[in-house]
Tab-separated table of C-alpha atoms in Angstrom:
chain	number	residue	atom	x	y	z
A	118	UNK	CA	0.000	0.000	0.000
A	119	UNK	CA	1.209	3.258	-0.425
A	120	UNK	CA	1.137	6.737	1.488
A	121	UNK	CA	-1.569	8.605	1.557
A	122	UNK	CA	-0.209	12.408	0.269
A	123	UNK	CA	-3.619	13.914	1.282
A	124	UNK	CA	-2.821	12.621	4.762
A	125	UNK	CA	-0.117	15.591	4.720
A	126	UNK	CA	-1.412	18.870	7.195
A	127	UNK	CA	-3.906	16.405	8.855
A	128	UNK	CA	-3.848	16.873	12.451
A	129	UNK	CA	-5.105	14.875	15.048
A	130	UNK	CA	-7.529	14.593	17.888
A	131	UNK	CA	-5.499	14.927	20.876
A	132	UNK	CA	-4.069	11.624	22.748
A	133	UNK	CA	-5.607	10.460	25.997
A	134	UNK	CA	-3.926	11.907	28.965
A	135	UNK	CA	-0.534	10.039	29.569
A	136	UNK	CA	-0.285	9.655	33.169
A	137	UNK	CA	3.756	10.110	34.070
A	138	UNK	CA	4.482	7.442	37.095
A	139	UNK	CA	7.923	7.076	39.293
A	140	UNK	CA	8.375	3.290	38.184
A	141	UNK	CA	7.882	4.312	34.008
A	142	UNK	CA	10.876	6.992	34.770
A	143	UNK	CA	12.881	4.631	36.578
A	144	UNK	CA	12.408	1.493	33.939
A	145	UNK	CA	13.386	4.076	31.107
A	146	UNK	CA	16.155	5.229	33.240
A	147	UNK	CA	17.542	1.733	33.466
A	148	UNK	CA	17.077	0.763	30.076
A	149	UNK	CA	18.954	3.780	28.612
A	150	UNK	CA	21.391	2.851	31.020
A	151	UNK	CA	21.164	6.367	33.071
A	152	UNK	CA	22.447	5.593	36.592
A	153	UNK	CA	21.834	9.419	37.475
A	154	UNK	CA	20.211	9.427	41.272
A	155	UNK	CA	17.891	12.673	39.565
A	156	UNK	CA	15.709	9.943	37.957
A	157	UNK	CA	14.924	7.428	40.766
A	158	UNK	CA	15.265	10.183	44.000
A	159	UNK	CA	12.419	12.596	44.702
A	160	UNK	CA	15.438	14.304	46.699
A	161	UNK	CA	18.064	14.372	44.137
A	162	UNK	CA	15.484	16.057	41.941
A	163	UNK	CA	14.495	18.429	44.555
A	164	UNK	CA	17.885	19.566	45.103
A	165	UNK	CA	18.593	20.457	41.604
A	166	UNK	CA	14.902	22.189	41.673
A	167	UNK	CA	12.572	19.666	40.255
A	168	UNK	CA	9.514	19.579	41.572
A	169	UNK	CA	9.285	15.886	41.316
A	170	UNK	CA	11.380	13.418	39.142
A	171	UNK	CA	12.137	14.398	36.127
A	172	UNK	CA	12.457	12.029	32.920
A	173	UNK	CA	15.497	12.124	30.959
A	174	UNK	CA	15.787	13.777	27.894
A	175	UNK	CA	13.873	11.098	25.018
A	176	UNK	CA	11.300	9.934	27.262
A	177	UNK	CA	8.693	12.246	25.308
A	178	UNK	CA	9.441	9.700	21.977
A	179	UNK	CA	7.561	7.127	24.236
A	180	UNK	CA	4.287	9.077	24.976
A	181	UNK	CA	4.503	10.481	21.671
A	182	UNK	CA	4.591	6.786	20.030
A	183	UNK	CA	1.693	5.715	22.429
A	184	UNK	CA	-0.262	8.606	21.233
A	185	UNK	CA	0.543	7.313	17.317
A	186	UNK	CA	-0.865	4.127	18.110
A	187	UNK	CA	-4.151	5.773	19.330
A	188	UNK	CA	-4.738	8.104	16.914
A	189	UNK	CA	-2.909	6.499	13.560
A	190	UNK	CA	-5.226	4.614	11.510
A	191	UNK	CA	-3.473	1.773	8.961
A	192	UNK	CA	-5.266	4.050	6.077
A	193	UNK	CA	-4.199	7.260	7.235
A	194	UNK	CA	-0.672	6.899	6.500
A	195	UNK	CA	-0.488	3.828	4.122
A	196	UNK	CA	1.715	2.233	6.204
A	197	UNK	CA	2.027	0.018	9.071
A	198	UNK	CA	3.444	1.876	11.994
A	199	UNK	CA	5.092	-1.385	13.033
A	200	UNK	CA	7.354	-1.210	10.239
A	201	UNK	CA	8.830	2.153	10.230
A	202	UNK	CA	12.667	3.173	11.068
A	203	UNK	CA	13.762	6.278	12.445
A	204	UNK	CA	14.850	9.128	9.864
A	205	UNK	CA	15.636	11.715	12.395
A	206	UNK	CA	14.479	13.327	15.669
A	207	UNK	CA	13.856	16.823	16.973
A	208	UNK	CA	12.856	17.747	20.319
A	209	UNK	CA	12.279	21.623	21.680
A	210	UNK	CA	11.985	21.579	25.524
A	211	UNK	CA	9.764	23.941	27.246
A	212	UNK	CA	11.017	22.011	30.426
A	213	UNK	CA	11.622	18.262	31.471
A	214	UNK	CA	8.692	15.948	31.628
A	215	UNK	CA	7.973	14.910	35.447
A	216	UNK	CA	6.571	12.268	37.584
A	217	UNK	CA	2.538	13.403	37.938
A	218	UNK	CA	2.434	15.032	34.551
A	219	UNK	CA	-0.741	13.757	32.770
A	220	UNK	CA	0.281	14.440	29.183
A	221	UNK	CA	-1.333	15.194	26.208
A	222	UNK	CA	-0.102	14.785	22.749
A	223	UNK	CA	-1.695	16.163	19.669
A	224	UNK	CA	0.065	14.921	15.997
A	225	UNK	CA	0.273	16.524	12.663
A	226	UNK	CA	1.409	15.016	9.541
A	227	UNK	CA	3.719	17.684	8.116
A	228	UNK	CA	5.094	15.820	4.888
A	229	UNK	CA	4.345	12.467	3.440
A	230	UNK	CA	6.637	11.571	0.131
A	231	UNK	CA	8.413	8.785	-1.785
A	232	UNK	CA	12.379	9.155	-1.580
A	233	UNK	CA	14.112	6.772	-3.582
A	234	UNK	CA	11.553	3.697	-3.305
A	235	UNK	CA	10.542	4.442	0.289
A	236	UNK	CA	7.986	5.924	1.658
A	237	UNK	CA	8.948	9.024	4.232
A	238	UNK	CA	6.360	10.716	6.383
A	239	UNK	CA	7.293	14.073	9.115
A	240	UNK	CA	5.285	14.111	11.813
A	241	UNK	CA	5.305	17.288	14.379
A	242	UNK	CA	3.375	16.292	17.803
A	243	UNK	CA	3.063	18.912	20.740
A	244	UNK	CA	2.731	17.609	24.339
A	245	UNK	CA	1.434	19.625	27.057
A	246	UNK	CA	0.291	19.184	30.266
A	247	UNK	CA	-2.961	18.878	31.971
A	248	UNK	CA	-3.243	22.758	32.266
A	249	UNK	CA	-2.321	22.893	28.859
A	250	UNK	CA	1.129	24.087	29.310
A	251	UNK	CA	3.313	23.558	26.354
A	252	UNK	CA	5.853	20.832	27.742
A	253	UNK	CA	8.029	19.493	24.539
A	254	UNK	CA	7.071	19.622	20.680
A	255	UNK	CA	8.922	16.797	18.841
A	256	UNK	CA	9.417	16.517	15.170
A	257	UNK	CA	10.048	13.290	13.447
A	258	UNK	CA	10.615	11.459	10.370
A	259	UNK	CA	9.790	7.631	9.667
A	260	UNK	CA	10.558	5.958	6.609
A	261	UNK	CA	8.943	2.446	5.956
A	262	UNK	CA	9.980	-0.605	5.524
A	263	UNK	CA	7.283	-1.935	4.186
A	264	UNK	CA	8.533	-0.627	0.549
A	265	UNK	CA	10.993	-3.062	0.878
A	266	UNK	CA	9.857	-6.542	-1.160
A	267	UNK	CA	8.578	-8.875	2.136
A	268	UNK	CA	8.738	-6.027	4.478
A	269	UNK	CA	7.027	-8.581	6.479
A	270	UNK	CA	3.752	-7.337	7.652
A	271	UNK	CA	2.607	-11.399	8.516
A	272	UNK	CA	4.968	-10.735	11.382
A	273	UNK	CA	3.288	-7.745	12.365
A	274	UNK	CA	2.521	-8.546	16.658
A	275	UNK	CA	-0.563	-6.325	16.489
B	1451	UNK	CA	25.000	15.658	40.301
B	1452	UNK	CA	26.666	18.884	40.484
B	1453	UNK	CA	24.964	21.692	38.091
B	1454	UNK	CA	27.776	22.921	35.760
B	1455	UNK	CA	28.001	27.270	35.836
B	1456	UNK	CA	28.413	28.903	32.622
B	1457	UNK	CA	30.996	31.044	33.303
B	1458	UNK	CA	33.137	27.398	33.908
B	1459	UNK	CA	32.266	26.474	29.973
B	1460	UNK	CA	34.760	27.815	27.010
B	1461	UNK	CA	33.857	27.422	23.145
B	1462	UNK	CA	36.035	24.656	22.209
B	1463	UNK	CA	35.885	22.338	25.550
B	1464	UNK	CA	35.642	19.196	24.867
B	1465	UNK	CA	32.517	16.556	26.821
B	1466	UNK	CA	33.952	13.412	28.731
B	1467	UNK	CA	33.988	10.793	25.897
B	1468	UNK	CA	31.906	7.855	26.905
B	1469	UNK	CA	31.610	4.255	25.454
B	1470	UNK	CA	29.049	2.179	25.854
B	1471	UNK	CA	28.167	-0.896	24.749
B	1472	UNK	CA	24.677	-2.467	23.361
B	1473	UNK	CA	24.021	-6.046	23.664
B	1474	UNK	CA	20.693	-7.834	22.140
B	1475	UNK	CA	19.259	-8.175	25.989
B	1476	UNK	CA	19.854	-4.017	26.119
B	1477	UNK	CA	17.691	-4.104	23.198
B	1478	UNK	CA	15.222	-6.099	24.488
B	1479	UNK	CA	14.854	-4.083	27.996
B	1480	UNK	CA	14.532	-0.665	25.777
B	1481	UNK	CA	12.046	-2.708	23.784
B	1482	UNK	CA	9.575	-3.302	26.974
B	1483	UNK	CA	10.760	0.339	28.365
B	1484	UNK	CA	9.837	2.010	25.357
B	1485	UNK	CA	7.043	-0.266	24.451
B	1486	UNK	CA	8.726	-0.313	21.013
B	1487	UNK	CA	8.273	-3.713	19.392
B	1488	UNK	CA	9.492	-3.428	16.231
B	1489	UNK	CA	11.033	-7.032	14.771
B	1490	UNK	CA	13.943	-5.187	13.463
B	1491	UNK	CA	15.317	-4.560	16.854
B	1492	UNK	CA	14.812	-8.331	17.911
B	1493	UNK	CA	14.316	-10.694	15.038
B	1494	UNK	CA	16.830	-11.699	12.741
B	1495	UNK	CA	14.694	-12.792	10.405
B	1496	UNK	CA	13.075	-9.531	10.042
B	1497	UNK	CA	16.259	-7.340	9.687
B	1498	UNK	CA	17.382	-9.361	6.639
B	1499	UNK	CA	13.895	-9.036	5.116
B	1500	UNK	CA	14.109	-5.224	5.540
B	1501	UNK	CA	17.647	-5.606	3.845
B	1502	UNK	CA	19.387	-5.060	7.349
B	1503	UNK	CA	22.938	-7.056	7.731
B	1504	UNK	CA	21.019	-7.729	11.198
B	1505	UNK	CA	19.509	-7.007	14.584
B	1506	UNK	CA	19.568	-3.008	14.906
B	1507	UNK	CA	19.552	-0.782	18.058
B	1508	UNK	CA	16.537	1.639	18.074
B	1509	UNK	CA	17.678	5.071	16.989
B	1510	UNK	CA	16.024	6.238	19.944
B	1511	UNK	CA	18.252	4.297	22.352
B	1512	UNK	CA	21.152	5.143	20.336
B	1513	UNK	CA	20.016	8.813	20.905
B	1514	UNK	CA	19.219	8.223	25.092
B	1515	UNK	CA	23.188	7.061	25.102
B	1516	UNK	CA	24.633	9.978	23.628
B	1517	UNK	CA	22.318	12.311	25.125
B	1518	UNK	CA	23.694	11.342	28.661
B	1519	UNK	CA	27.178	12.475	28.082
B	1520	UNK	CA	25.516	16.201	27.962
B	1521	UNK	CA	23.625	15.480	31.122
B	1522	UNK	CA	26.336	13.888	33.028
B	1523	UNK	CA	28.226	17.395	31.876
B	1524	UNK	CA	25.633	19.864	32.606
B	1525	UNK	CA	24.598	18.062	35.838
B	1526	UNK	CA	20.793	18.625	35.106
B	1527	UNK	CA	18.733	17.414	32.358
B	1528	UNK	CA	16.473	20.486	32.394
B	1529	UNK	CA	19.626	22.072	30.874
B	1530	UNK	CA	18.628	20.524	27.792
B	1531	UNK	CA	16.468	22.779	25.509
B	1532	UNK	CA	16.494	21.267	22.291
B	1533	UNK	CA	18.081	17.996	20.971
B	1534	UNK	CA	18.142	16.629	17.156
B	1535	UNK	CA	19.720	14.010	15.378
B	1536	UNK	CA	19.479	12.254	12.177
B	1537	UNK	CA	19.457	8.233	12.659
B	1538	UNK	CA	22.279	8.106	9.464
B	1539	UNK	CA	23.643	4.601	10.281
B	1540	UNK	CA	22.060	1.858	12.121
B	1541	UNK	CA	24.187	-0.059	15.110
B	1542	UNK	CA	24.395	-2.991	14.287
B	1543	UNK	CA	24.105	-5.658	17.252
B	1544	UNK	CA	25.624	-9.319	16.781
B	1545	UNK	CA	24.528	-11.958	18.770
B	1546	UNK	CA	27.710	-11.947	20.613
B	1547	UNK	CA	28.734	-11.231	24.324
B	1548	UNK	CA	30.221	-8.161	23.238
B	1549	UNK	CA	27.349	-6.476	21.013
B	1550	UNK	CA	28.263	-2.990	19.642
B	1551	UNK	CA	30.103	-0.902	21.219
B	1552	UNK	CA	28.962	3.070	20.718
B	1553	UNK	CA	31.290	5.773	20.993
B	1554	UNK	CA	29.975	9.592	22.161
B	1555	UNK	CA	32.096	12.649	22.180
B	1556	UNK	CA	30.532	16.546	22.165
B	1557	UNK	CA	32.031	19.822	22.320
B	1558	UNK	CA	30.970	22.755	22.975
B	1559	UNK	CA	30.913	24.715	19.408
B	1560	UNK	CA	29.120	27.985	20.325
B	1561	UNK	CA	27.827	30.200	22.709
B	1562	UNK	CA	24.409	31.523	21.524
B	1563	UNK	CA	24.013	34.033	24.704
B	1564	UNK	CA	25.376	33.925	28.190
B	1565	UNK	CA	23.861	31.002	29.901
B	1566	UNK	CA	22.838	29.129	26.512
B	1567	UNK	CA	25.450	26.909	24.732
B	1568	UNK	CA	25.444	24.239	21.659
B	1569	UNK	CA	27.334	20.910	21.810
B	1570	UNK	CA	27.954	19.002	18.835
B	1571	UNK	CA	27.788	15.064	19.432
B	1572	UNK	CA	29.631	12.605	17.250
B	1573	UNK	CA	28.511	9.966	17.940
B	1574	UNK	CA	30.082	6.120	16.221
B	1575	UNK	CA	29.869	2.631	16.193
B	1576	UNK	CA	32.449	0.557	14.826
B	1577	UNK	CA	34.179	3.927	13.230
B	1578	UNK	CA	31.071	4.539	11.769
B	1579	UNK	CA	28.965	7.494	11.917
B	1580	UNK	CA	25.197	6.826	13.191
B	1581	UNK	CA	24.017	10.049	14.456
B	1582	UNK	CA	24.445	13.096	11.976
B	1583	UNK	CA	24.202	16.163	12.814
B	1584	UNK	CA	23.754	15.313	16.262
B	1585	UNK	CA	23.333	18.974	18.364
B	1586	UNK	CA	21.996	19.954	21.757
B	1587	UNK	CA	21.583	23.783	23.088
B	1588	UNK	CA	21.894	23.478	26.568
B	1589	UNK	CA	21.063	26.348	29.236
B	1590	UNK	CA	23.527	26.561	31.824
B	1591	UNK	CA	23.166	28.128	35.319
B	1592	UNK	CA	24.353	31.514	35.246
């Protein structure tokens, strides 16, 4: 299937609230590998004038990918989201995400196109708070996989 | 963590290098962190479909690694204020003891006003290049 162009200045409902818990910092913490105490102690994080845990710096990526798999429909982009590699990443901070943020992320397709054989689609999603506080945009491009001969969507675990 | 002052940071200095390396289980723990399934970071089978030599870290983790060695420096990750990359390689991960071993180094290249700098990351596995263009402006404490 191919991408959608029409798909490209489509913006999104917003995501259901993404509520930001201690143990979801911590487990991204450790998987990155991030020993720093500023992600596991409510302390540490005070003292540096958090006021609570903060996440590191690419935890966004992982509210902003739950908030694709909400709102992304198979026929919306053409593509299956389970099959897409990283072109590049952008994110502009308004300040760290924290432990008892409930975020919300709203998406906008901001180019869809056909680079050599594969499909490439930018996506620009804006998370803010539950005051509506700007928090971090992120911008993004994917290109698929699936324009590769037996991208293998029977292997898709969705 | 100690919060690094701006009037301690010069154009030109130079980030502690770090090396780290990325085995298939780190790939599976970011997998179930991230909630990032993708086969191409865990099946073989799938990376040669997709014309991959094999396994490949997620550009995100890749990206988490190297975005530590500003933290560690700045000694605060709300000192971060924008961070971009292009994903230009993939790391490769064997399914060896060893894995791949990634390589970070950042400098400081500019001073944009007084408290707000830019580091340039270049970032390697295996002597090649996976992050492009890899910058972060970073506000230090004044």
């Amino acid at each position: 299937m191919a991408l959608n162009p029409s798909s490209v200045g489509k913006s999104y409902p917003s995501s259901r609230p993404y509520p930001v818990e201690s143990e979801t910092i911590r487990r991204f913490a450790e998987a990155v590998g991030d020993p720093a105490a500023v992600y596991t102690d409510p302390q540490a994080a005070e003292a540096l004038g958090h006021p609570s845990v903060p996440a590191p710096p690419t935890f966004p990526f992982i509210v902003v990918a739950r908030a694709m798999g909400e709102v992304f429909r198979y026929d919306d982009i053409g593509f299956d989201p389970t099959y897409l590699i990283h072109g590049d990443q952008r994110f502009e901070y308004a300040r760290p995400v924290r432990v008892g943020d409930r975020l919300v992320t709203t998406l906008e397709i901001t180019g869809a196109k056909n680079l050599r054989g594969r499909d490439v689609l930018t996506l620009r999603a804006d998370v803010a708070d539950a005051g509506g506080e700007h928090v971090v945009t992120l911008h993004m491009t994917f290109v698929s996989l699936s324009a590769v001969e037996g991208g293998g969507h029977d292997d898709a675990p969705r | 963590m100690m919060t690094l002052r701006a009037e301690h940071v010069e154009v030109g200095d130079e980030l502690p290098a770090r090396t780290v390396t990325v085995a298939r289980g780190d790939l599976v723990r970011y997998a179930g962190a991230s909630e990032d399934f993708n086969p191409v970071h865990w099946n073989p089978r799938v990376a040669h479909e997709a014309g991959l030599p094999d396994v490949i870290a997620h550009g995100m983790l890749t990206m988490a690694i190297a975005a530590r060695t500003v933290t560690d420096w700045a000694g605060d990750p709300a000192a971060v204020v924008d961070y971009r990359t292009r994903f230009s390689r993939p790391v490769v991960v064997p399914d060896d003891a060893q894995g791949a071993s990634v390589e970070v180094r950042g400098r400081v290249v500019a001073r944009l006003d007084d408290d707000l700098v830019r580091i340039d990351l270049v970032v390697t596995s295996g002597g090649t290049k996976v992050l492009s263009d890899a910058r972060v402006t970073v506000r230090l404490a004044s």
